[in-house]
mmCIF file of C-alpha atoms and ligand atoms in Angstrom:
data_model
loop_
_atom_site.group_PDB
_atom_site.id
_atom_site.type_symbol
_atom_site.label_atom_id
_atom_site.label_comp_id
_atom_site.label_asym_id
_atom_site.label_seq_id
_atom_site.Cartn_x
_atom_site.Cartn_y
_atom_site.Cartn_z
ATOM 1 C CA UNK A 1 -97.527 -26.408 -16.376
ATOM 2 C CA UNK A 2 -96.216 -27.493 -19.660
ATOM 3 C CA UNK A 3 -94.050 -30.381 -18.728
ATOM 4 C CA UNK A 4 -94.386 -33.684 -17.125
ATOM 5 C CA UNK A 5 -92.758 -35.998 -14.324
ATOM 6 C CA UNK A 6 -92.231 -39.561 -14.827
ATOM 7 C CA UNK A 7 -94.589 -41.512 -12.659
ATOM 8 C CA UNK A 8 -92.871 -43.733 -10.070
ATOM 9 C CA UNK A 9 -92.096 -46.775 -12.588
ATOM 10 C CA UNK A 10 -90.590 -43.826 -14.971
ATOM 11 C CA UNK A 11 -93.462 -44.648 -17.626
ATOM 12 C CA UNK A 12 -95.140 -42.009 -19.128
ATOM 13 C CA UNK A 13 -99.014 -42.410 -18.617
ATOM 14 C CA UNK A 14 -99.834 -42.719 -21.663
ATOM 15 C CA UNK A 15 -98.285 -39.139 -23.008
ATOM 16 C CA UNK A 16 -95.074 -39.626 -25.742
ATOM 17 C CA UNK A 17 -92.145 -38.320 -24.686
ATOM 18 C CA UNK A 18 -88.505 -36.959 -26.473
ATOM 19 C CA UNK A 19 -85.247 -36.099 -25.902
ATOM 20 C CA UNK A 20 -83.879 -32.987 -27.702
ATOM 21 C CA UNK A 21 -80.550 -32.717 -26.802
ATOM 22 C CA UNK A 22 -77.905 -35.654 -26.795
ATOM 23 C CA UNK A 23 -74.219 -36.636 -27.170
ATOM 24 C CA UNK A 24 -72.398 -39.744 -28.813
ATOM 25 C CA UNK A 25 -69.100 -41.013 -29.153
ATOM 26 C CA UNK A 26 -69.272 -38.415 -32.587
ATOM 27 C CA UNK A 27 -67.965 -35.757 -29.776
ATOM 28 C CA UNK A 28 -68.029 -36.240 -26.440
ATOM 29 C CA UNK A 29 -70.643 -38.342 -25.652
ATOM 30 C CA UNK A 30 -69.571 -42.104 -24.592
ATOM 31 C CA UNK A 31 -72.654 -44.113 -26.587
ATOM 32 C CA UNK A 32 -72.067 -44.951 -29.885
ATOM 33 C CA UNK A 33 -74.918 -42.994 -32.209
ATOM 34 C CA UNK A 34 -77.005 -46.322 -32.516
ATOM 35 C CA UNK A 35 -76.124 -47.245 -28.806
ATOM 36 C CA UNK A 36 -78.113 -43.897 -28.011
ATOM 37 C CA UNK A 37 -80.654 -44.849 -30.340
ATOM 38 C CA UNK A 38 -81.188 -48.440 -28.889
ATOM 39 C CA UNK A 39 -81.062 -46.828 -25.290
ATOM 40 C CA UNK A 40 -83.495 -43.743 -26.277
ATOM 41 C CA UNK A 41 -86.115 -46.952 -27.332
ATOM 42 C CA UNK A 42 -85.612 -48.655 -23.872
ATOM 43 C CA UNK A 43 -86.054 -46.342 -21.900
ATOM 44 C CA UNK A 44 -89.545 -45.497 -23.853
ATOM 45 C CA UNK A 45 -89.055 -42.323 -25.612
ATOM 46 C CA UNK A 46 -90.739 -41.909 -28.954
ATOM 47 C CA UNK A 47 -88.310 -39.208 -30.499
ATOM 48 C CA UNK A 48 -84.717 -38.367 -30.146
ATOM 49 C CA UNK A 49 -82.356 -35.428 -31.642
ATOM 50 C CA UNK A 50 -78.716 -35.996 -31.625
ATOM 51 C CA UNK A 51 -76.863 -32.991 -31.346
ATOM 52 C CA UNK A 52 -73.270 -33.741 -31.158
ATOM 53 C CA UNK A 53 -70.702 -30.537 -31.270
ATOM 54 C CA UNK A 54 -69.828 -29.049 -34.146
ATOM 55 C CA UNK A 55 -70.491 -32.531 -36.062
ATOM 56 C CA UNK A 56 -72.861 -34.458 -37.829
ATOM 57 C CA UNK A 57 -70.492 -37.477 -38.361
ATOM 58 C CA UNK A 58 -72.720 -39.474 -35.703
ATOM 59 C CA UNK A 59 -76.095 -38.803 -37.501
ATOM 60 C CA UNK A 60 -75.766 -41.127 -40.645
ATOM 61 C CA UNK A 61 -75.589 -44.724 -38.287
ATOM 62 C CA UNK A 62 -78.114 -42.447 -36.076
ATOM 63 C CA UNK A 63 -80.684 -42.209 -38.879
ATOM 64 C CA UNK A 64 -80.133 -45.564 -39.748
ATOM 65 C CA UNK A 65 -80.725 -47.114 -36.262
ATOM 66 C CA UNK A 66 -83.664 -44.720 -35.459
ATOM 67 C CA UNK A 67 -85.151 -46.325 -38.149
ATOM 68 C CA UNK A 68 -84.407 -49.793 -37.432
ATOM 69 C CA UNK A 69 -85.868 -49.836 -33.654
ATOM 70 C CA UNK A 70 -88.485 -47.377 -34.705
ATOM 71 C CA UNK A 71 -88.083 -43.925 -33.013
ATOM 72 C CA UNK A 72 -88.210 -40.787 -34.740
ATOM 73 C CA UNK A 73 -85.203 -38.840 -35.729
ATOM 74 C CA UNK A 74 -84.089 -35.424 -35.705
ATOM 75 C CA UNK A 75 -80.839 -34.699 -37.355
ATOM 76 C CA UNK A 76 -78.824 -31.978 -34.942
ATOM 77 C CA UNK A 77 -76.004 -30.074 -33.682
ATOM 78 C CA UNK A 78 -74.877 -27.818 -30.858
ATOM 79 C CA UNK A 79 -72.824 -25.184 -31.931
ATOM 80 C CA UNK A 80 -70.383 -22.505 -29.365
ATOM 81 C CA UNK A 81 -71.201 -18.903 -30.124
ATOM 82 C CA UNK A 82 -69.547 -16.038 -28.525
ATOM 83 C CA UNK A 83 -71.814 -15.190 -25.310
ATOM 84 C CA UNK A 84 -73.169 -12.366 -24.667
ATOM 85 C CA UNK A 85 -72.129 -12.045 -21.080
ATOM 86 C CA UNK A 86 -68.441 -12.460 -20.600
ATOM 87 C CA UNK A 87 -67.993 -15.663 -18.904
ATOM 88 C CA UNK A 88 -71.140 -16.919 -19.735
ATOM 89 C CA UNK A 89 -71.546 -19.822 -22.201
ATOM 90 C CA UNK A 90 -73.296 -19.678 -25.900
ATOM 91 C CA UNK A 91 -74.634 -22.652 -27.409
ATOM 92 C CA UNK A 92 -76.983 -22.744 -30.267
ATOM 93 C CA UNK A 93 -79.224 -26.042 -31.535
ATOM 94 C CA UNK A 94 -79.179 -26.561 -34.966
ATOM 95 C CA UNK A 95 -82.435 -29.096 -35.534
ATOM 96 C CA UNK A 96 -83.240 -30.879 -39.088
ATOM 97 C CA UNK A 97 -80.261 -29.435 -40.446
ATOM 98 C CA UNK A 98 -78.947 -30.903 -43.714
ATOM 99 C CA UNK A 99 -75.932 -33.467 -43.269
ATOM 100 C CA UNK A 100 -75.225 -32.588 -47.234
ATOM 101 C CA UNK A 101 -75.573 -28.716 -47.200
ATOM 102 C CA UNK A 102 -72.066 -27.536 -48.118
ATOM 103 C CA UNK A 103 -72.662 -24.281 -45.898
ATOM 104 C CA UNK A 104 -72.922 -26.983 -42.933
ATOM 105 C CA UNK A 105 -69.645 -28.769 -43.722
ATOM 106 C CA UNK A 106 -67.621 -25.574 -44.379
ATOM 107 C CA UNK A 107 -69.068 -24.450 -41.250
ATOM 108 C CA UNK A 108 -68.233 -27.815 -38.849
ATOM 109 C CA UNK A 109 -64.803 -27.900 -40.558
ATOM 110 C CA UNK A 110 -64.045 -24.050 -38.770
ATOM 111 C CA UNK A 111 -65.280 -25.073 -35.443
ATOM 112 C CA UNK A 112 -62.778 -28.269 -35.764
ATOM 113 C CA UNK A 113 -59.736 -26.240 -36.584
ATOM 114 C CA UNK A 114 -60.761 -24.180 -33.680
ATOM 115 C CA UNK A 115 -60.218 -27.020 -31.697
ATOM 116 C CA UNK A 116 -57.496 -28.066 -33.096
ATOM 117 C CA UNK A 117 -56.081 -25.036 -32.252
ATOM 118 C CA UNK A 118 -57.151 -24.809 -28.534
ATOM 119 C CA UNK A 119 -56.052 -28.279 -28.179
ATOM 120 C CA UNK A 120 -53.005 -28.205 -27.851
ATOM 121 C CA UNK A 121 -52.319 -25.266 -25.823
ATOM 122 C CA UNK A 122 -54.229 -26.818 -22.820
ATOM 123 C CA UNK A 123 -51.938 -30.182 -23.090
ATOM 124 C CA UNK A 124 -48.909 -27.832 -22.894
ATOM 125 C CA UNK A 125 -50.195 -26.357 -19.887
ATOM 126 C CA UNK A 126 -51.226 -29.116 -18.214
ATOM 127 C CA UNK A 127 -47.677 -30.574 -18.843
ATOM 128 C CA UNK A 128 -45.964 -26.955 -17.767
ATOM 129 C CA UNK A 129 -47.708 -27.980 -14.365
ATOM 130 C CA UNK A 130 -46.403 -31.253 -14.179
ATOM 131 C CA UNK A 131 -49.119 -33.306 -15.347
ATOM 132 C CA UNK A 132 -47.808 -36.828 -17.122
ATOM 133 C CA UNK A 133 -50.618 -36.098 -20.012
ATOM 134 C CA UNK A 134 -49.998 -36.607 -23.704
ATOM 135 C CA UNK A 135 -51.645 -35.236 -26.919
ATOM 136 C CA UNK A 136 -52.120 -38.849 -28.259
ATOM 137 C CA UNK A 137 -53.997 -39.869 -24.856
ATOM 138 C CA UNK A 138 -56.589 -37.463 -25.402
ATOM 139 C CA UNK A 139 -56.770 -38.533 -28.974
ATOM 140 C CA UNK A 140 -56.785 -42.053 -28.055
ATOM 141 C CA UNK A 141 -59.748 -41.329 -25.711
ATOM 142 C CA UNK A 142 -61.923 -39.434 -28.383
ATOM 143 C CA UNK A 143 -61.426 -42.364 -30.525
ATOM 144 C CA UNK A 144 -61.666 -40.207 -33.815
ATOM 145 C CA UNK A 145 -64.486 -38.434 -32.162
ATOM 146 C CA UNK A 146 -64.661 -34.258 -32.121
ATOM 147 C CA UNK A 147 -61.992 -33.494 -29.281
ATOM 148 C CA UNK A 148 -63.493 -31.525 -26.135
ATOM 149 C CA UNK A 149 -62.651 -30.948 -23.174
ATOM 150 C CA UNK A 150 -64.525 -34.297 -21.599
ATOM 151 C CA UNK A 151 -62.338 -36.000 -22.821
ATOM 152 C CA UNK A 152 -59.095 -34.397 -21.604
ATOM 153 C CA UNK A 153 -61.381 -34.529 -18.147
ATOM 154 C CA UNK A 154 -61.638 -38.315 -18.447
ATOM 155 C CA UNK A 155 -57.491 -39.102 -18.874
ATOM 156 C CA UNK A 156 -56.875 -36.869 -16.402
ATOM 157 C CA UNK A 157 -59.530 -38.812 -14.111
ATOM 158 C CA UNK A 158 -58.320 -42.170 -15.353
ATOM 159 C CA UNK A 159 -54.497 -40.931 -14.151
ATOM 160 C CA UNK A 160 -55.680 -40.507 -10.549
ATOM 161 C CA UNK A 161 -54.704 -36.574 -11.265
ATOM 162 C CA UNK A 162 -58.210 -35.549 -9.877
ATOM 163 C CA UNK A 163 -61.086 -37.390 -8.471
ATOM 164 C CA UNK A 164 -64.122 -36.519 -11.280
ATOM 165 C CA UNK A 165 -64.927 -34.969 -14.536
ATOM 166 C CA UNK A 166 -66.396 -32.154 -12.339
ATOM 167 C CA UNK A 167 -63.259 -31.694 -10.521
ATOM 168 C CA UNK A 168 -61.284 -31.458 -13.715
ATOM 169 C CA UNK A 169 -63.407 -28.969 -14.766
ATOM 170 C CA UNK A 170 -63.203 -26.884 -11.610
ATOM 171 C CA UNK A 171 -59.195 -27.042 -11.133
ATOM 172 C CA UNK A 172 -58.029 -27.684 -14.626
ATOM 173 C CA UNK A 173 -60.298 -27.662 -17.552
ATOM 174 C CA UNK A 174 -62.976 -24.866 -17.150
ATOM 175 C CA UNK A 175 -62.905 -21.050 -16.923
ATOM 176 C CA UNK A 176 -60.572 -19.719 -14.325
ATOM 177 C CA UNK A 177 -59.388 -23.176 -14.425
ATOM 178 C CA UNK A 178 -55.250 -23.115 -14.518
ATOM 179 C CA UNK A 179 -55.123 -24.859 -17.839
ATOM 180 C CA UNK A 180 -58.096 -22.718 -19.177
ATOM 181 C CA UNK A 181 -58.270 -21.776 -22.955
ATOM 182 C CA UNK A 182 -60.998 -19.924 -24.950
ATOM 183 C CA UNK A 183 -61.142 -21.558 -28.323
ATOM 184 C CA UNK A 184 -62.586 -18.888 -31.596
ATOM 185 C CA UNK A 185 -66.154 -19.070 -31.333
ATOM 186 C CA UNK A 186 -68.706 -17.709 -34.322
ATOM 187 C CA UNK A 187 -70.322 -14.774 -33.647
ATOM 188 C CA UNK A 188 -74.119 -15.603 -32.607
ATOM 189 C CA UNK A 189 -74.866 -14.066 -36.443
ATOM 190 C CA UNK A 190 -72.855 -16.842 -38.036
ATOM 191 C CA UNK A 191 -73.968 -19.492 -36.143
ATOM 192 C CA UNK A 192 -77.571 -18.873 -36.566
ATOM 193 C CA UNK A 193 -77.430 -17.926 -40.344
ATOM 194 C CA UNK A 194 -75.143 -20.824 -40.857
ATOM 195 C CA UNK A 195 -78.244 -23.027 -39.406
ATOM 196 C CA UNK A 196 -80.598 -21.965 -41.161
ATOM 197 C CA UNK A 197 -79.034 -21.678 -44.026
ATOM 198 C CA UNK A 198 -78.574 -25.596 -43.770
ATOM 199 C CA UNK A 199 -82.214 -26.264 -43.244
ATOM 200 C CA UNK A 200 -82.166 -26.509 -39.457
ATOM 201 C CA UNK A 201 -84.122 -24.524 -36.799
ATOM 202 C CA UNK A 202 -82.022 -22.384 -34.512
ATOM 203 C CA UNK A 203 -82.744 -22.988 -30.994
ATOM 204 C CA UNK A 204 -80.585 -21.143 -27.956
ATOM 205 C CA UNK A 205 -79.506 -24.082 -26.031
ATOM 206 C CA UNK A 206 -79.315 -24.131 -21.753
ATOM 207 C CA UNK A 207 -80.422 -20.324 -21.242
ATOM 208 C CA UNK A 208 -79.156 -20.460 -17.519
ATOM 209 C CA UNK A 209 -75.784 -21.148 -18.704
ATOM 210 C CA UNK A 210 -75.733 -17.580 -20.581
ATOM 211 C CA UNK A 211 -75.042 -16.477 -16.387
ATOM 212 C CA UNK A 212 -77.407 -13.495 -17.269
ATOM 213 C CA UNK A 213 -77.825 -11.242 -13.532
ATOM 214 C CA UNK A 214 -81.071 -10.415 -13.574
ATOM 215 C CA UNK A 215 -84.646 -10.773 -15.804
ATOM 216 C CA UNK A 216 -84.387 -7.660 -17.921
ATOM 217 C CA UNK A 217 -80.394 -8.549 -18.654
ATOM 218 C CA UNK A 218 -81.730 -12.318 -20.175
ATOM 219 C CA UNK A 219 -84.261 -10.800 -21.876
ATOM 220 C CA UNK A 220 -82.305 -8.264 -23.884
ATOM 221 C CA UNK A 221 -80.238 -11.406 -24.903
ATOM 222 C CA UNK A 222 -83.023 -13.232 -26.102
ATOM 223 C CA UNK A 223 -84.127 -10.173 -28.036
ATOM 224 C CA UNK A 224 -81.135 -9.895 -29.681
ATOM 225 C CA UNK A 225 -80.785 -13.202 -30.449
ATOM 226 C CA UNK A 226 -84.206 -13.246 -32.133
ATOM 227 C CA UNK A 227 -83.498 -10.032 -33.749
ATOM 228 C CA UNK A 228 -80.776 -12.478 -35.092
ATOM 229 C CA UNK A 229 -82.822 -14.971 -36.620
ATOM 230 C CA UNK A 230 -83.381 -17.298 -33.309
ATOM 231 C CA UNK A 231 -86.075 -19.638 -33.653
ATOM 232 C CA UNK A 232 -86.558 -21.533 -30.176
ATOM 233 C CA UNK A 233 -85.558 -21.543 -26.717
ATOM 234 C CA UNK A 234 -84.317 -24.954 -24.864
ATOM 235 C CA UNK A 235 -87.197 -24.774 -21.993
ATOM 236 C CA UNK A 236 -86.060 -28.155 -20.649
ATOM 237 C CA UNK A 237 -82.809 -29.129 -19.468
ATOM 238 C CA UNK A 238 -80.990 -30.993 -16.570
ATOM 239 C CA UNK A 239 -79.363 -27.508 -15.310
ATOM 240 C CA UNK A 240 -82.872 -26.457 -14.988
ATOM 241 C CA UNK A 241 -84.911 -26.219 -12.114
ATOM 242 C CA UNK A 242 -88.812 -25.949 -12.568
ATOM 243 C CA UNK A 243 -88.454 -22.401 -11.587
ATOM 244 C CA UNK A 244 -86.546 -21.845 -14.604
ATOM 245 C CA UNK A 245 -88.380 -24.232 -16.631
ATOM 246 C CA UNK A 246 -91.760 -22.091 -15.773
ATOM 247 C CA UNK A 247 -89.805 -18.763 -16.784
ATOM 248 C CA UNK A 248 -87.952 -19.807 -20.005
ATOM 249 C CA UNK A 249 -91.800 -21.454 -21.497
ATOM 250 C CA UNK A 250 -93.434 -17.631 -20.297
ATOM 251 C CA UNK A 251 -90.296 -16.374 -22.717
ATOM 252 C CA UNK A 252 -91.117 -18.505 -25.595
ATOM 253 C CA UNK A 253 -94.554 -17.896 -25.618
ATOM 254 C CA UNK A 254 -93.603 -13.889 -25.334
ATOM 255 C CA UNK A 255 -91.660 -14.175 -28.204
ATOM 256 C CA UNK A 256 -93.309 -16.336 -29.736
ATOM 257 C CA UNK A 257 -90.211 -19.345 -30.307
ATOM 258 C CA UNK A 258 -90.566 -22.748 -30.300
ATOM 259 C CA UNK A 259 -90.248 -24.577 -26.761
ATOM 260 C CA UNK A 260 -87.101 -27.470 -26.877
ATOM 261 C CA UNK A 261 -86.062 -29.661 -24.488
ATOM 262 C CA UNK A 262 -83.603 -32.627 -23.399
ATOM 263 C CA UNK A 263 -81.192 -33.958 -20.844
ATOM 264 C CA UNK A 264 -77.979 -33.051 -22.445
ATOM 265 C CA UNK A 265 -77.020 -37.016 -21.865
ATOM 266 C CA UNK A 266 -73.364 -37.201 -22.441
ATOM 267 C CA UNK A 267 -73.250 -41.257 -20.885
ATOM 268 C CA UNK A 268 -70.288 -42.097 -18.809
ATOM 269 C CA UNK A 269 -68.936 -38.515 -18.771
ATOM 270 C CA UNK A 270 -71.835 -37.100 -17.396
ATOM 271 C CA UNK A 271 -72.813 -39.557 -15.000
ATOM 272 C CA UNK A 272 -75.768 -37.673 -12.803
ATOM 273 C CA UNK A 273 -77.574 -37.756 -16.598
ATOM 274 C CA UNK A 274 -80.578 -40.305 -18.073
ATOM 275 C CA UNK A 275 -81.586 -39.928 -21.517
ATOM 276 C CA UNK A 276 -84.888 -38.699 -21.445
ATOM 277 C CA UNK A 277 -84.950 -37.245 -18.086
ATOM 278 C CA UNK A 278 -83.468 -33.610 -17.579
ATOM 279 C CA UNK A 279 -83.607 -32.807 -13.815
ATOM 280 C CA UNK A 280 -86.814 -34.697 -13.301
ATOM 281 C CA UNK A 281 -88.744 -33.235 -16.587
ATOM 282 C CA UNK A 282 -89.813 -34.709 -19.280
ATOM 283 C CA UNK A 283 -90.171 -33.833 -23.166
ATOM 284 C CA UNK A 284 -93.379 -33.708 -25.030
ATOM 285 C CA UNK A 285 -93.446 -35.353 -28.483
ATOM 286 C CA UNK A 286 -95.446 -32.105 -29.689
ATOM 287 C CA UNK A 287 -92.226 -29.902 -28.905
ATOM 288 C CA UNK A 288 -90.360 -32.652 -31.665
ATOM 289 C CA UNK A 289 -93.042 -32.518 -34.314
ATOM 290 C CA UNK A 290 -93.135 -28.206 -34.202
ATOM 291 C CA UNK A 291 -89.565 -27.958 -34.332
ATOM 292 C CA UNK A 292 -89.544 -30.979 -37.383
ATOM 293 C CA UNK A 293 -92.301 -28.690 -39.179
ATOM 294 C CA UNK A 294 -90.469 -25.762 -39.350
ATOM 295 C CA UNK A 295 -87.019 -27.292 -40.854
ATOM 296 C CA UNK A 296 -86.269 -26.911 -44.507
ATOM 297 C CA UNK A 297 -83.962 -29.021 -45.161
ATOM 298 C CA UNK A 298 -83.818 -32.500 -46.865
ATOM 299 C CA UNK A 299 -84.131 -34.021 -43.650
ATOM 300 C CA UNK A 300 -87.826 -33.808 -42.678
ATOM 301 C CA UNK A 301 -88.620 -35.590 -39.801
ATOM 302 C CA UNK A 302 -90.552 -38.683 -40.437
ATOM 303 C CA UNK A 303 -93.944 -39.090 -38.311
HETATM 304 P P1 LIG B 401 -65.561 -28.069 -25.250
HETATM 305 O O1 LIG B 401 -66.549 -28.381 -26.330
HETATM 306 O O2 LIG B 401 -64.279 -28.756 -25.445
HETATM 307 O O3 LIG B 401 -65.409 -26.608 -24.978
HETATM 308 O O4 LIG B 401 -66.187 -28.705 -23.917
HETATM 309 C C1 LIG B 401 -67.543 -28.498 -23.659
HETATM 310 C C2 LIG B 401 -68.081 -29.673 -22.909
HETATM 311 O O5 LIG B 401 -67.586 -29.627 -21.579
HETATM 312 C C3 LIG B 401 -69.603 -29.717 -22.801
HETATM 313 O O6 LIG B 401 -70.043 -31.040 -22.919
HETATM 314 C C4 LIG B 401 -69.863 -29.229 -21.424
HETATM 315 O O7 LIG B 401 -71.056 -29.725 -20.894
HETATM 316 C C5 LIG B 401 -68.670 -29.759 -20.685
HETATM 317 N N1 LIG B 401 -68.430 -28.925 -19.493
HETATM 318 C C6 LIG B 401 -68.234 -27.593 -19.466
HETATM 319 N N2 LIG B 401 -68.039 -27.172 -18.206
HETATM 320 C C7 LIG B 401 -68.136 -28.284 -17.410
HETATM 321 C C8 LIG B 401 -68.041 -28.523 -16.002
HETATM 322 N N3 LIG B 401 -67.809 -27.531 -15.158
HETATM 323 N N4 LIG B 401 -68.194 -29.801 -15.557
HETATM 324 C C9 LIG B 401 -68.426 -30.818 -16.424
HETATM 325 N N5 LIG B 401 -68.525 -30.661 -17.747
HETATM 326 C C10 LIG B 401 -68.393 -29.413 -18.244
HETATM 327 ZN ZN1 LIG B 402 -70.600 -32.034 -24.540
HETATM 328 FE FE1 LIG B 403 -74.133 -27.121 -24.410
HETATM 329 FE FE1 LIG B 404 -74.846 -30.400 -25.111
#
């Protein structure tokens, strides 16, 4: 078995652990970029990759802090591709990318409009159905940060409109949801090019969320996706069970990508979450320092 549980005191025997897959207030994460920082050091990991959607506006003060408590950095992103599976959900990694590649910015400043179309449309809905909800709430509660759909989730939580984030999700805010809208997503292509292109290592995030039926369905996906330029496979996430955690490392190592991992810690708006700890599993350093030696970028990870 390639991964690790915390012991009982959540220490980690000795072994150096990461976390590979985060969220700050930069999108819709609720910890400032440092805040994660300072919490990644308490709570004893040695390595952390921020990978905020379609930004990189939280990885300057990031950088900066990772240096300052003494944790290594990884630069990232997390990017929405169109899936491969109708209502299945495509996200790709971007690690070590560079914050100054032009390709990068031209790229996050697509996704944004995106948004910025999709917006919108959902707030009119929600109001069509008689929800008090305004465009400059949701604004006010990403607090300049990338606008997703969390954050609608939170006002509408905070109004007494639904109980949870989840339940937002389910009624309002998700697919089949009754304010449910698709914003344009890059084709799989794009988003990997684009990537790599930057510097970073292209890693398909969450494979379970993909919703793939069956083994030989998933692994025609990950084919493709490698035919594509794919570089690693997130083998570690809190959507995972240690079933899938066994099957997604046997992929890897079949075709032959890098193993990732991380909690997907999104702080108050994904409450169930700990940084560090993705359904009970744990991150190996060694996962950080591959994916760091195979970026090109400015942005080398520092040992
Ligand atoms: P957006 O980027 O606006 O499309 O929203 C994506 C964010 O919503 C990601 O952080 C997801 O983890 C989160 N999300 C998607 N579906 C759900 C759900 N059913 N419950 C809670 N959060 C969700
Ligand atoms: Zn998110
Ligand atoms: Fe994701
Ligand atoms: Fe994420």
């Amino acid at each position: 078995m390639s991964t690790d549980k915390p012991d009982l005191n959540g220490k980690s025997c000795g072994r150096a652990f990461v976390d590979l897959h985060s969220h700050s207030t930069a999108s819709d994460g609720t910890f400032a970029p440092a805040d994660v920082m300072r919490l990644a050091k308490k709570s004893g990991l040695t390595g952390l990759a921020l990978t905020d959607h379609d930004t990189i506006a939280g990885i300057a003060e990031a950088a900066a802090e990772a240096e300052k408590v003494g944790i290594t950095f990884l630069p990232g992103i997390e990017i929405s591709a169109v899936p491969p599976i109708d209502n299945g959900t495509l996200h790709i990694l971007g690690y070590g990318i560079d914050p100054a590649s032009p390709i990068l910015t031209a790229m996050t400043r697509a996704l944004i409009e995106a948004r910025d179309n999709r917006n919108p449309q959902i707030i009119t809905r929600l109001r069509e159905l008689g929800i008090d909800i305004s465009m400059d709430e949701v604004l006010a509660q990403a607090n300049g940060g990338v606008l997703g759909r969390p954050h609608i989730a939170a006002v509408l939580v905070r109004k007494g409109v639904v109980p949870t984030i989840k339940q937002a999700f389910n009624e309002y805010l998700g697919q089949g949801g009754k304010a449910y809208f698709d914003k344009e997503r890059l084709a799989p292509r794009a988003a990997i090019s684009r990537i790599r292109e930057s510097g970073g290592v292209a890693v398909l995030a969450h494979p379970v969320q993909l919703r793939t039926t069956n083994d030989a369905q998933l692994e025609r996906a990950l084919k493709d996706l490698v035919d594509l330029g794919l570089q690693g496979i997130e083998v570690i996430h809190s959507d995972h069970s240690d079933e899938m955690v066994k099957k997604y490392s046997k992929l890897a190592e079949r075709f032959g990508l890098l193993k990732s991992g991380g909690s997907d810690f999104h702080g108050k708006n994904k409450k169930d979450i700990q940084l560090g700890v993705a359904n009970g599993n744990r991150v190996p350093a060694e996962w950080m320092e591959r994916i760091a030696a195979r970026t090109t970028g400015n942005h080398k990870n520092k040992s």
